[in-house]
XYZ file of N, CA and C in Angstrom:
810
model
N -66.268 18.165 94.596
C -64.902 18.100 95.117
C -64.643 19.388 95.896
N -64.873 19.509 97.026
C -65.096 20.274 97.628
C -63.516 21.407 98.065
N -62.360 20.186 98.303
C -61.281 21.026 98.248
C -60.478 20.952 97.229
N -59.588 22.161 96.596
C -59.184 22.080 95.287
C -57.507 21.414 95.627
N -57.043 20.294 95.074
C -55.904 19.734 95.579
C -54.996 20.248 94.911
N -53.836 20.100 96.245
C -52.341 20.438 95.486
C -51.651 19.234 95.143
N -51.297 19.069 94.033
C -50.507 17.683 93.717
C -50.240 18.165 92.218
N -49.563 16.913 91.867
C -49.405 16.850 90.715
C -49.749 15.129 89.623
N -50.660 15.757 89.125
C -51.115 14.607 88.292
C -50.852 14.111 86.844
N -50.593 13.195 86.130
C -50.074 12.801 85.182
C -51.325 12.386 84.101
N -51.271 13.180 82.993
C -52.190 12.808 82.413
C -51.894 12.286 80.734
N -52.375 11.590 80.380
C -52.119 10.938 78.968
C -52.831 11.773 77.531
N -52.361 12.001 76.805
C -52.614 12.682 75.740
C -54.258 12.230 75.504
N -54.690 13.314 75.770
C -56.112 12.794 75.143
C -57.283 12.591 76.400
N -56.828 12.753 77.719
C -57.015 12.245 78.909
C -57.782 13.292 79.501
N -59.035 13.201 79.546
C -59.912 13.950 80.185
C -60.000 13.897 81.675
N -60.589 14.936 82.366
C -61.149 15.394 83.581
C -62.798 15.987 83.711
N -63.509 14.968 83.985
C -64.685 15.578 83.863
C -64.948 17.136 84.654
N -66.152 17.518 84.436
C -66.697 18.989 84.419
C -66.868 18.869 86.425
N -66.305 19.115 87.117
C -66.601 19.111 88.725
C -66.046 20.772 88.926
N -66.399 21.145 90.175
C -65.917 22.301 91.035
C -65.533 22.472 92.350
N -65.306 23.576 92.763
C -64.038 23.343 94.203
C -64.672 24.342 94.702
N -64.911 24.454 96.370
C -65.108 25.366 96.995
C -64.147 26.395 97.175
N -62.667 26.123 96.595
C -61.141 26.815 96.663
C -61.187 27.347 95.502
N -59.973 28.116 95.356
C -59.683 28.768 94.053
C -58.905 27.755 93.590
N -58.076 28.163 92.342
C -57.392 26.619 92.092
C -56.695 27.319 90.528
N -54.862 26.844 90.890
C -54.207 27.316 89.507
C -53.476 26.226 89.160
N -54.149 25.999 87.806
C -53.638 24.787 86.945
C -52.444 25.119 86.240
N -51.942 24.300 85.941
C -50.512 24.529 85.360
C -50.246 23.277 84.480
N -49.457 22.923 83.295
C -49.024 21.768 82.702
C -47.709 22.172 82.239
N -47.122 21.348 83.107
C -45.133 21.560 82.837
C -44.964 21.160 81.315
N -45.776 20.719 80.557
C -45.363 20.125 79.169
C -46.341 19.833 78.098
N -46.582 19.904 76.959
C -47.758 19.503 76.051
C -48.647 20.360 76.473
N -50.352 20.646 75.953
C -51.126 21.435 76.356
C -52.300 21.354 77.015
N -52.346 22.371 77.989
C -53.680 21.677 78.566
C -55.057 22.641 77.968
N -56.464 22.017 78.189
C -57.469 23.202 77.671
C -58.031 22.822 78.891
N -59.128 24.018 79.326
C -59.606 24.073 80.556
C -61.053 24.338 80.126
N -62.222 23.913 80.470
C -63.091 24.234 79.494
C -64.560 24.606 80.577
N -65.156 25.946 80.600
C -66.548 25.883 81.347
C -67.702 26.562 80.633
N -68.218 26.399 80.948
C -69.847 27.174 80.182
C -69.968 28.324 78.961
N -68.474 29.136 79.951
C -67.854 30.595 78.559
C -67.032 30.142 78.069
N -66.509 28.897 78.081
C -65.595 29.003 76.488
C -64.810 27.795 77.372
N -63.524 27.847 76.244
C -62.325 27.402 76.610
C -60.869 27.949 77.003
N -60.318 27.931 77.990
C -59.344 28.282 78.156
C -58.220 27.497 77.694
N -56.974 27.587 76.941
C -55.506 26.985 76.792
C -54.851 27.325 77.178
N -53.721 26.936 77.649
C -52.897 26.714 78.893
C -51.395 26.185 78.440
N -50.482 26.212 77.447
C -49.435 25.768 77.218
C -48.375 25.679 78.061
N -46.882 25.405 78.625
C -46.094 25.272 79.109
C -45.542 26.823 79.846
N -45.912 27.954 78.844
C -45.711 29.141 79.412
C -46.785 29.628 80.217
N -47.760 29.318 80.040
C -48.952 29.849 81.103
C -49.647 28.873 81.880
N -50.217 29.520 82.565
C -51.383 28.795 83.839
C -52.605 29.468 83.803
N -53.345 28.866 84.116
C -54.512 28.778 84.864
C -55.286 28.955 85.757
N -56.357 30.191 86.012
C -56.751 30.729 87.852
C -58.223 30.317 87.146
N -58.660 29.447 87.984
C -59.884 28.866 87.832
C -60.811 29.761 89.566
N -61.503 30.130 89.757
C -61.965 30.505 90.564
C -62.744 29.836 91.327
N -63.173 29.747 92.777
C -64.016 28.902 93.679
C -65.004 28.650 92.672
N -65.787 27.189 92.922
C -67.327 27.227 92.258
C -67.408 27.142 90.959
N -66.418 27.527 89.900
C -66.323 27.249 89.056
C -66.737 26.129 88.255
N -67.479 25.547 87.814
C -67.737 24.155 87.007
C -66.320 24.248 85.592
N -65.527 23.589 85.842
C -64.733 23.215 84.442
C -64.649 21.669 84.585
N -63.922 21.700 83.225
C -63.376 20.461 82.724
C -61.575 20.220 82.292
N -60.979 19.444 81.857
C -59.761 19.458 81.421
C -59.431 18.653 80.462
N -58.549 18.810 79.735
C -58.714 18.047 78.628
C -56.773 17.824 78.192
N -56.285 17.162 78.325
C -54.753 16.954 78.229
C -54.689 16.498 76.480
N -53.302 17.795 75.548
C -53.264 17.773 74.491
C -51.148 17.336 74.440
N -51.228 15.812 74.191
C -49.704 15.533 74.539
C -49.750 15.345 75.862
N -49.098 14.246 76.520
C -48.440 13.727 77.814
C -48.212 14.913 78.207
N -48.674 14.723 79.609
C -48.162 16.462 80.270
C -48.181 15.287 82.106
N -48.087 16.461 82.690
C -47.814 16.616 84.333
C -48.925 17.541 84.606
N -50.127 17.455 85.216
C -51.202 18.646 85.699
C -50.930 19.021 86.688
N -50.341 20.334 87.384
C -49.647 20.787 88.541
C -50.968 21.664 89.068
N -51.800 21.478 90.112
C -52.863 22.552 90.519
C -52.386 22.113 91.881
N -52.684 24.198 92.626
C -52.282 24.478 93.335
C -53.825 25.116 93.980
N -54.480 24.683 95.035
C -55.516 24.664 95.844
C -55.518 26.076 96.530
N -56.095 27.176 96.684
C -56.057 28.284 97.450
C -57.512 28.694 97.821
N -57.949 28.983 99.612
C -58.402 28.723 100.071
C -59.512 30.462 99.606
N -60.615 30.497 99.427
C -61.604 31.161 98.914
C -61.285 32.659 99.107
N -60.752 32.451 100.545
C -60.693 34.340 100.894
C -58.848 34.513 100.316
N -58.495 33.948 99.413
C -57.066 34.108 99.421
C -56.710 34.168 98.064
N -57.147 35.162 97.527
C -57.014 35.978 95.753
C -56.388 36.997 95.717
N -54.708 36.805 95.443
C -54.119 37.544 95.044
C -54.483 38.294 94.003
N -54.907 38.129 92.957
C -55.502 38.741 91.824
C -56.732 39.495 91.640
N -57.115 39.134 92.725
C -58.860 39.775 92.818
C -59.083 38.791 91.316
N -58.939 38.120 90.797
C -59.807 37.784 89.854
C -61.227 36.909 90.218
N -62.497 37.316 89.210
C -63.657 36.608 89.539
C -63.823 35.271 88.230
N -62.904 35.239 87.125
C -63.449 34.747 86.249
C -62.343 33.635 85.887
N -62.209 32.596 85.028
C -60.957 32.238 84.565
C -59.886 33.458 84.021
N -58.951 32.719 84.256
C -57.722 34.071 83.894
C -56.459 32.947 83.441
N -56.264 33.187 81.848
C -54.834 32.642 81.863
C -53.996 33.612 82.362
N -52.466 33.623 82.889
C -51.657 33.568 83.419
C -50.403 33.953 82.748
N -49.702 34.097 82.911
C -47.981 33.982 81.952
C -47.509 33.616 83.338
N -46.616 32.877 83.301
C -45.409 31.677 83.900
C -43.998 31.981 83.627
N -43.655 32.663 84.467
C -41.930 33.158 84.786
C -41.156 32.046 84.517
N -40.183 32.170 84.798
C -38.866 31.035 85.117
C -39.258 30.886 86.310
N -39.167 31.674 87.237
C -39.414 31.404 88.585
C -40.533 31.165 89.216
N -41.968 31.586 88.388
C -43.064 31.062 89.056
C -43.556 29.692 88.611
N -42.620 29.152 87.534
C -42.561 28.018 87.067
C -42.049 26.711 88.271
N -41.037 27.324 88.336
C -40.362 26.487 89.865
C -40.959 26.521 90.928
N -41.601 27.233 90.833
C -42.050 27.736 92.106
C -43.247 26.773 92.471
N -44.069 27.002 91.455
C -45.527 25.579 91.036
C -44.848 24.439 91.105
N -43.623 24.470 90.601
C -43.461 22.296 90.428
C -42.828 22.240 91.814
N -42.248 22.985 92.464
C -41.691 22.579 94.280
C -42.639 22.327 95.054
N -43.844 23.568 94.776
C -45.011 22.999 95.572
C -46.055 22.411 95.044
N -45.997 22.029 94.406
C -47.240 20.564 94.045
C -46.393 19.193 93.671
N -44.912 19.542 93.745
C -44.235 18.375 93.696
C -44.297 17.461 94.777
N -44.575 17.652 95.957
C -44.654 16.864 97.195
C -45.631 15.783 97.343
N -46.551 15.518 96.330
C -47.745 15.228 96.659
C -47.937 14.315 94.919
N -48.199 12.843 94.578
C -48.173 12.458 93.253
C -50.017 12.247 93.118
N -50.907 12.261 92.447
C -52.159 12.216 92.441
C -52.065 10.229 92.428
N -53.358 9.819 93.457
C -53.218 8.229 93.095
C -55.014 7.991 93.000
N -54.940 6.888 91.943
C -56.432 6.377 91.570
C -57.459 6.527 92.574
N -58.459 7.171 92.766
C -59.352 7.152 93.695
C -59.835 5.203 94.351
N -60.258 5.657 95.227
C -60.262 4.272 95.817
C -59.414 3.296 96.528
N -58.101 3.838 95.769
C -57.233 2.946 96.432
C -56.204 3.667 97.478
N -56.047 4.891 97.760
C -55.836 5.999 98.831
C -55.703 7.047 98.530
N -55.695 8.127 99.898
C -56.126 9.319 99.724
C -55.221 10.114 98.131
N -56.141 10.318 97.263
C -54.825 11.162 96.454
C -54.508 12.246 96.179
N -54.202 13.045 97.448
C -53.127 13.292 97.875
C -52.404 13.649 99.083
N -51.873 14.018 99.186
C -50.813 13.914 100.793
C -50.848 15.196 101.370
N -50.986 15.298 102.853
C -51.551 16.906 103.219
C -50.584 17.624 103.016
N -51.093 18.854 102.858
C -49.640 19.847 102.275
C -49.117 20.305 103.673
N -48.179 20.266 103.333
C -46.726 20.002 104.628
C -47.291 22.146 104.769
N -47.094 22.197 106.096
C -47.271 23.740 106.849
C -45.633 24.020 107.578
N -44.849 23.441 107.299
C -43.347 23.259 107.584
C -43.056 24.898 107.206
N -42.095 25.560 108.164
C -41.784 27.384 107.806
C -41.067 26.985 106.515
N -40.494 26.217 106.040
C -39.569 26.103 104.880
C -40.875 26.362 103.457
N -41.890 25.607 103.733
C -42.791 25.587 102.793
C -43.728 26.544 102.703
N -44.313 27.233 103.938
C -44.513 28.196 103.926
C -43.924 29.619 103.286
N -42.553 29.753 103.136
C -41.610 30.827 102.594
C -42.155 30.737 101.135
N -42.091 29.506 100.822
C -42.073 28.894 99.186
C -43.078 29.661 99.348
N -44.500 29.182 99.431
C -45.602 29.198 99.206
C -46.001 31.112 99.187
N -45.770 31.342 100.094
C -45.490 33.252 99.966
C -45.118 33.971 98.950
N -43.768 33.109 98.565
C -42.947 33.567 97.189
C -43.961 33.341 96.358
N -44.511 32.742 96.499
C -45.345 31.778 95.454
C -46.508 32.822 94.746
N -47.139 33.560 95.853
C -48.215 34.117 95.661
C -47.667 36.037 95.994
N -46.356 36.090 95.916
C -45.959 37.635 95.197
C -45.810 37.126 94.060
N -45.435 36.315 93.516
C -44.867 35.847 91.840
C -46.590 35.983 91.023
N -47.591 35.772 91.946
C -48.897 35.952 91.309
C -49.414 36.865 91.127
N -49.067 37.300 91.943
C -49.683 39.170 91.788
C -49.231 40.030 90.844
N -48.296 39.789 90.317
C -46.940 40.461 89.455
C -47.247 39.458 87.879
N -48.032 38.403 87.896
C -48.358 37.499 86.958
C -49.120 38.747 85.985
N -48.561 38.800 84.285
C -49.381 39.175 83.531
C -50.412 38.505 83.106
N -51.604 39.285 82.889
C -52.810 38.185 82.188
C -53.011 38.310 80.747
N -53.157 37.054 80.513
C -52.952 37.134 78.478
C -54.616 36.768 78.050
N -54.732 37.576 77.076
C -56.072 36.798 77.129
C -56.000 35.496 75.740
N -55.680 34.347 76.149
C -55.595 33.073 75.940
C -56.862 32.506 75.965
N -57.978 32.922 75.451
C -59.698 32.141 75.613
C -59.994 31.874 74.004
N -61.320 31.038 74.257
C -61.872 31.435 72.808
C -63.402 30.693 73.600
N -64.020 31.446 73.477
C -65.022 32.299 74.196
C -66.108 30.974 73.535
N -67.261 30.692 74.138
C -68.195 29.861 73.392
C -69.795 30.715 73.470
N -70.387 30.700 72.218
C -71.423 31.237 71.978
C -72.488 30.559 72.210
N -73.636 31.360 72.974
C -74.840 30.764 73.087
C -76.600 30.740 72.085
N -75.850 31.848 71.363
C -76.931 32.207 70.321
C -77.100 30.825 69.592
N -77.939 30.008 69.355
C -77.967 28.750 68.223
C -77.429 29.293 66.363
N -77.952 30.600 66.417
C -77.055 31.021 65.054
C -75.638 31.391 65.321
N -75.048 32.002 65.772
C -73.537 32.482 65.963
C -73.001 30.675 66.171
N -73.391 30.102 67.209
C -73.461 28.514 67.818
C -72.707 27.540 66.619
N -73.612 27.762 65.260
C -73.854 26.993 64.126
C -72.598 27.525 63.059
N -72.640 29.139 63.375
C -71.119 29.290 62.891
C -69.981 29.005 62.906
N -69.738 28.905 64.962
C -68.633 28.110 65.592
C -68.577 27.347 64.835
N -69.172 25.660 64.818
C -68.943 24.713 64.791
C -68.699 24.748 63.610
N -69.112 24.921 62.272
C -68.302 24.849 61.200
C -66.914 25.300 60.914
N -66.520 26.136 61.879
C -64.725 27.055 61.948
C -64.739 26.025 62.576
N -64.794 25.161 63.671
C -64.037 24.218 64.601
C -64.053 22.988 63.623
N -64.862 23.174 62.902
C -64.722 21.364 61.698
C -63.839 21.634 60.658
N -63.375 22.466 60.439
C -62.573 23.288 59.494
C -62.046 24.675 59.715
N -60.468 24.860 60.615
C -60.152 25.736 60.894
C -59.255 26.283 59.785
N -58.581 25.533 58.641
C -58.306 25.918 57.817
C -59.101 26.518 56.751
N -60.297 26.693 56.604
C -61.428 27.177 55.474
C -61.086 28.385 55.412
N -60.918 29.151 54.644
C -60.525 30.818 54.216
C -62.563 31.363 54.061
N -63.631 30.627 54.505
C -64.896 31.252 54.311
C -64.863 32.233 54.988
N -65.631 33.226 54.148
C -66.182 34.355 54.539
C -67.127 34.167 55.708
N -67.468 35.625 56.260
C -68.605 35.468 57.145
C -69.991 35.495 56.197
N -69.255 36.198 55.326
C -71.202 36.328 54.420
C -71.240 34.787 54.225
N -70.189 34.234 53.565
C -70.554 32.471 52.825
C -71.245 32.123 54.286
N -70.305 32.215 55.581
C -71.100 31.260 56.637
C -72.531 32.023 56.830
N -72.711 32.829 56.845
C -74.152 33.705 56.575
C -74.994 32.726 55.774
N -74.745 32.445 54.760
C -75.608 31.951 53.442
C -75.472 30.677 54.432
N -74.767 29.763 54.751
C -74.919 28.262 54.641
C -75.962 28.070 56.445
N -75.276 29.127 57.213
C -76.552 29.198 58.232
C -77.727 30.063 58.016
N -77.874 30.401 57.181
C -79.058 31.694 56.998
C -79.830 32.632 58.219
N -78.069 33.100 58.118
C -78.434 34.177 58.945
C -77.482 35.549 58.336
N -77.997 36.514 58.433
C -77.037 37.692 57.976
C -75.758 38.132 58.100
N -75.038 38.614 57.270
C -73.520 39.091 57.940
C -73.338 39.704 59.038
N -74.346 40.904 58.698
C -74.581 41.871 59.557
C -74.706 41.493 60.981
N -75.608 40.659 60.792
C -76.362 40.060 62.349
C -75.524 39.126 62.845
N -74.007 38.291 62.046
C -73.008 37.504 62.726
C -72.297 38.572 63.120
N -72.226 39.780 62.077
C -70.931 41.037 62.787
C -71.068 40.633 64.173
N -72.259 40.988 64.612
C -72.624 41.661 65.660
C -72.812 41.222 66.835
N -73.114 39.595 66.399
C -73.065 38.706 67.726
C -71.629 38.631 67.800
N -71.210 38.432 66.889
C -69.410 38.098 67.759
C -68.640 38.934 68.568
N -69.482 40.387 68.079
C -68.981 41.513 69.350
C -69.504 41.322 70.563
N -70.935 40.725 70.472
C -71.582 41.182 71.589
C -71.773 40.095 72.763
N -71.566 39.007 71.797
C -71.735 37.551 72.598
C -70.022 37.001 72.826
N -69.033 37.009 72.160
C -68.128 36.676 72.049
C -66.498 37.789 72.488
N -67.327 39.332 72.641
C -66.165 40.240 72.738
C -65.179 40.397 71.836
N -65.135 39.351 70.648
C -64.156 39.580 69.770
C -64.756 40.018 68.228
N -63.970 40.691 67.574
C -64.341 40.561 66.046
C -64.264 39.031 65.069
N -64.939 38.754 63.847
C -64.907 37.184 63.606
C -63.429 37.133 63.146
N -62.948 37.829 62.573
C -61.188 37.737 62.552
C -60.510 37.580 63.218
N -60.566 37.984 64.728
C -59.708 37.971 65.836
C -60.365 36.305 66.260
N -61.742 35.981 66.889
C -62.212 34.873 67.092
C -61.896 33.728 66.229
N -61.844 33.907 65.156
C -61.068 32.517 63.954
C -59.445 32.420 64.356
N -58.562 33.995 64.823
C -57.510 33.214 64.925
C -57.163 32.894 66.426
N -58.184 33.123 67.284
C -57.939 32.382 68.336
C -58.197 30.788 68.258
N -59.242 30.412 67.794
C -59.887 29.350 66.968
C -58.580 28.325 66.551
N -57.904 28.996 65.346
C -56.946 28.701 64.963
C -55.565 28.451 65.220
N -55.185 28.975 66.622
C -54.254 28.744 68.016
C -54.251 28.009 68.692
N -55.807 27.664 68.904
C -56.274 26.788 69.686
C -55.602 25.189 68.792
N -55.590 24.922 67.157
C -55.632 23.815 67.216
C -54.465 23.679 66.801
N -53.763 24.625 66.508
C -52.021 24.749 66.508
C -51.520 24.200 68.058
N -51.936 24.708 68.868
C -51.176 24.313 70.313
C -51.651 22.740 70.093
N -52.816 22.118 69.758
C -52.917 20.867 70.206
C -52.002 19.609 69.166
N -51.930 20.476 67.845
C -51.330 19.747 66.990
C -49.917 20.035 67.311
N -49.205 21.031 67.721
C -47.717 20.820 68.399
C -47.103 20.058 69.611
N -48.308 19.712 70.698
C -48.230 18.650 71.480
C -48.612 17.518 70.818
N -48.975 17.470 70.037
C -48.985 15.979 69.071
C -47.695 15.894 68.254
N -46.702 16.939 68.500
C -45.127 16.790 67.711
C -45.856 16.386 66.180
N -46.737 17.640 65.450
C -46.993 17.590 63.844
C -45.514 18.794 63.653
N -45.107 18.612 62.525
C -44.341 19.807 62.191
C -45.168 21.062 62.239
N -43.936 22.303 62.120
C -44.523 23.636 62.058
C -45.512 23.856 60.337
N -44.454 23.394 59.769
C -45.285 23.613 58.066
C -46.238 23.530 58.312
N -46.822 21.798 59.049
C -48.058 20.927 58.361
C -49.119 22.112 59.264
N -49.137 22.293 60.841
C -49.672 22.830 61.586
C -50.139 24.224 60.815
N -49.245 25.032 60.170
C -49.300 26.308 59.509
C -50.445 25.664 58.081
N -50.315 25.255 57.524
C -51.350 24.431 56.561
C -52.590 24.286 57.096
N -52.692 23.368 58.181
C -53.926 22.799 58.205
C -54.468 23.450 59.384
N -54.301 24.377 59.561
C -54.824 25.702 60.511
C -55.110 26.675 59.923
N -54.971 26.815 58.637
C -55.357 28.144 57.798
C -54.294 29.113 57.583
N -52.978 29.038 57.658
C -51.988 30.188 57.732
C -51.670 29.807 56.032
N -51.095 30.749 55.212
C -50.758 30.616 54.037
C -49.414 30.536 54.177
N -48.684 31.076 54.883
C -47.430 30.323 54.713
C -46.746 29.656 56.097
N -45.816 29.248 56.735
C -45.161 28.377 57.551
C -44.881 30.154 58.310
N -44.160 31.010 57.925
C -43.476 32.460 58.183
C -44.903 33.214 58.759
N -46.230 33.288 58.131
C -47.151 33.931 58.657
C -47.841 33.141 59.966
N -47.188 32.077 60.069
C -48.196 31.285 61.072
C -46.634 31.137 62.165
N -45.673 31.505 61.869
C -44.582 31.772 63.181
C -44.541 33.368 63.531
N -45.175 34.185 62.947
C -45.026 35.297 62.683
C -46.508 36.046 64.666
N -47.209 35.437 63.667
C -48.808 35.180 64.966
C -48.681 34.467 65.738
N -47.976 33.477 65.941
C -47.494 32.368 66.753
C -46.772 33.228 68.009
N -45.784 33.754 67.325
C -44.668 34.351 68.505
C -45.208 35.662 69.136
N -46.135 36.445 68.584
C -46.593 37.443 69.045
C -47.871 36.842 70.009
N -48.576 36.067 70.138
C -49.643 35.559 71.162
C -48.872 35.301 72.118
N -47.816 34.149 71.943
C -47.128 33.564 73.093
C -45.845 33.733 73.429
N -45.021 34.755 72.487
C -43.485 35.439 73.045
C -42.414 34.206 72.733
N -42.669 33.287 71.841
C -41.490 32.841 71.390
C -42.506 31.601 70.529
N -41.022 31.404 69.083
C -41.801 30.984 67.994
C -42.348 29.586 67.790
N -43.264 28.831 67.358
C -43.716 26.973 67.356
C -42.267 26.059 67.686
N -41.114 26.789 66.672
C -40.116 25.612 66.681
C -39.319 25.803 68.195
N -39.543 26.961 68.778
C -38.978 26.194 70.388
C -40.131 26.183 71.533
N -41.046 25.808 70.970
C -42.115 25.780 71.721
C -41.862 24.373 72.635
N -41.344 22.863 71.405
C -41.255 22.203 72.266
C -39.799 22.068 73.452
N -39.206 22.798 73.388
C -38.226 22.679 73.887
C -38.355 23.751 75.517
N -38.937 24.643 75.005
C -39.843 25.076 76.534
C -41.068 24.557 77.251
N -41.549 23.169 76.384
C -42.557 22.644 76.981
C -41.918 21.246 77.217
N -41.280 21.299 76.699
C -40.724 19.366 77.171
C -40.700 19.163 78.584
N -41.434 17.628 78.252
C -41.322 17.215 79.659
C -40.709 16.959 80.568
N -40.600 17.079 81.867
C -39.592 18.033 82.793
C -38.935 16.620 83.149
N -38.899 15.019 83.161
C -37.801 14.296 82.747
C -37.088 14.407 81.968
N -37.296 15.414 80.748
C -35.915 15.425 79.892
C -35.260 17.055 80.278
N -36.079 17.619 81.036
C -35.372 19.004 80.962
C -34.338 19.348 82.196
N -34.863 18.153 83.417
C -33.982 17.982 84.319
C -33.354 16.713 84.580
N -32.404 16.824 85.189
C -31.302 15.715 85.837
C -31.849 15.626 87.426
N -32.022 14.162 87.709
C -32.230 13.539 89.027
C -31.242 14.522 89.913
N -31.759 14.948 91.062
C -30.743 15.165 91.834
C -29.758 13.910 92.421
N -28.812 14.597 93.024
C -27.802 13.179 93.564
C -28.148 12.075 94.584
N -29.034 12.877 95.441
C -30.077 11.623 96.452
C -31.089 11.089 95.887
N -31.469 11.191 94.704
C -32.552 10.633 94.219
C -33.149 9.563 94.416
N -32.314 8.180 94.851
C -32.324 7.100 94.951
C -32.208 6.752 96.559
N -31.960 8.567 97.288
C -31.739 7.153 98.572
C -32.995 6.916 99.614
């Protein structure tokens, strides 16, 4: 897919995007529910407050957690506000929020095959202004680091996947040591070295990860705080609000979907 499109696409809970790449840069966005973005180093998440800078060439995937709106905004290779080379989540203003749904609002994504999907982006001076605004609001964008990194070692590998089959398990690293037979020592050390994180910090990214997907599935805060490993409902709003700057229970109310958060304008119909 050679150019990265601006539109906005509608995707169904559960609703994949296979693994393709763009000769463009390309910033994903989901006005509602969560999106994960996923390439070779890991996974990126993407909730209602942040976005997504996927870089030219990139191989990802997408993966829609709750009915959402996929808002990506196409930018042409030599045109990186950020200098970034790698995925980069994002934080999402009020205004760079608007700013994404005006300009990828013009354009609805339609089934391949049956016409182009999508509509050329209008070069009109009105849209142009937008689009400017658009990309000072990016430059000024804080970067969160929102990843959880994927390991290539087959031992560290074998660790993952037992935290991802059970993110609530309170195991040690020595227990996962014993059941992969491999050393503590020698997991310390890959998770620094392969992963950048400590296994504490990496479990509760781990553990964020399946909180965001179980809150676009509208589970309560309790159950989510339970079956994610938090011991109480208070310690798991506590980590909650400090990753993402405001707590699970108005999470959905800053992620709701933007039919309930706005009113039709008055021409809507004509």
């Amino acid at each position: 897919m050679p150019a990265a499109p601006t539109h906005t696409r509608p995707l169904a809970s559960g609703e994949r995007v296979d693994p393709h790449r763009h000769d463009d840069h390309q910033i994903v966005y989901a006005g509602s529910g969560f999106l994960a973005v996923t390439t070779d180093a890991g996974t990126w998440f993407a909730p209602g407050t942040r976005a997504l800078w996927v870089p030219a060439g990139t191989v990802h995937s997408h993966r829609a957690h709750g009915n959402l709106d996929m808002h990506t905004l196409g930018l042409p290779v030599d045109e990186n506000p950020l200098g970034l080379t790698a995925p980069t989540v994002l934080s999402v203003s009020p205004l760079l929020r608007e700013l994404i749904l005006a300009h990828t609002g013009h354009a609805r994504y339609a089934t391949p095959g049956t016409h182009s999907p999508t509509a050329p982006v209008s070069t009109t001076p009105e849209r142009l202004r937008l689009r400017a605004v658009l990309l000072d609001q990016l430059r000024v964008s804080p970067q969160q680091p929102v990843h959880l990194p994927a390991p290539t070692d087959p031992r560290l590998a074998a660790v993952c996947d037992l935290l991802h089959a059970a993110p609530a398990d309170p195991v040690t690293l020595a227990e996962l040591g014993a059941r992969t037979h491999t050393g503590e020592r020698t997991l310390s050390r890959l998770f620094r070295s392969e992963l950048g994180m400590t296994f504490p910090q990496w479990r509760t990214q781990l553990r964020l990860f399946h909180a965001l997907r179980m809150l676009a599935e509208d589970t309560p805060v309790t159950t989510v705080a339970h079956r994610c490993g938090w011991a109480s409902a208070s310690a798991f709003i506590d980590v909650f609000r400090r990753a993402y700057g405001h707590t699970p229970g108005t999470h959905h109310s800053r992620d709701a979907p933007l039919h309930r958060q706005r009113k039709p304008p008055h021409d809507a119909t004509a």
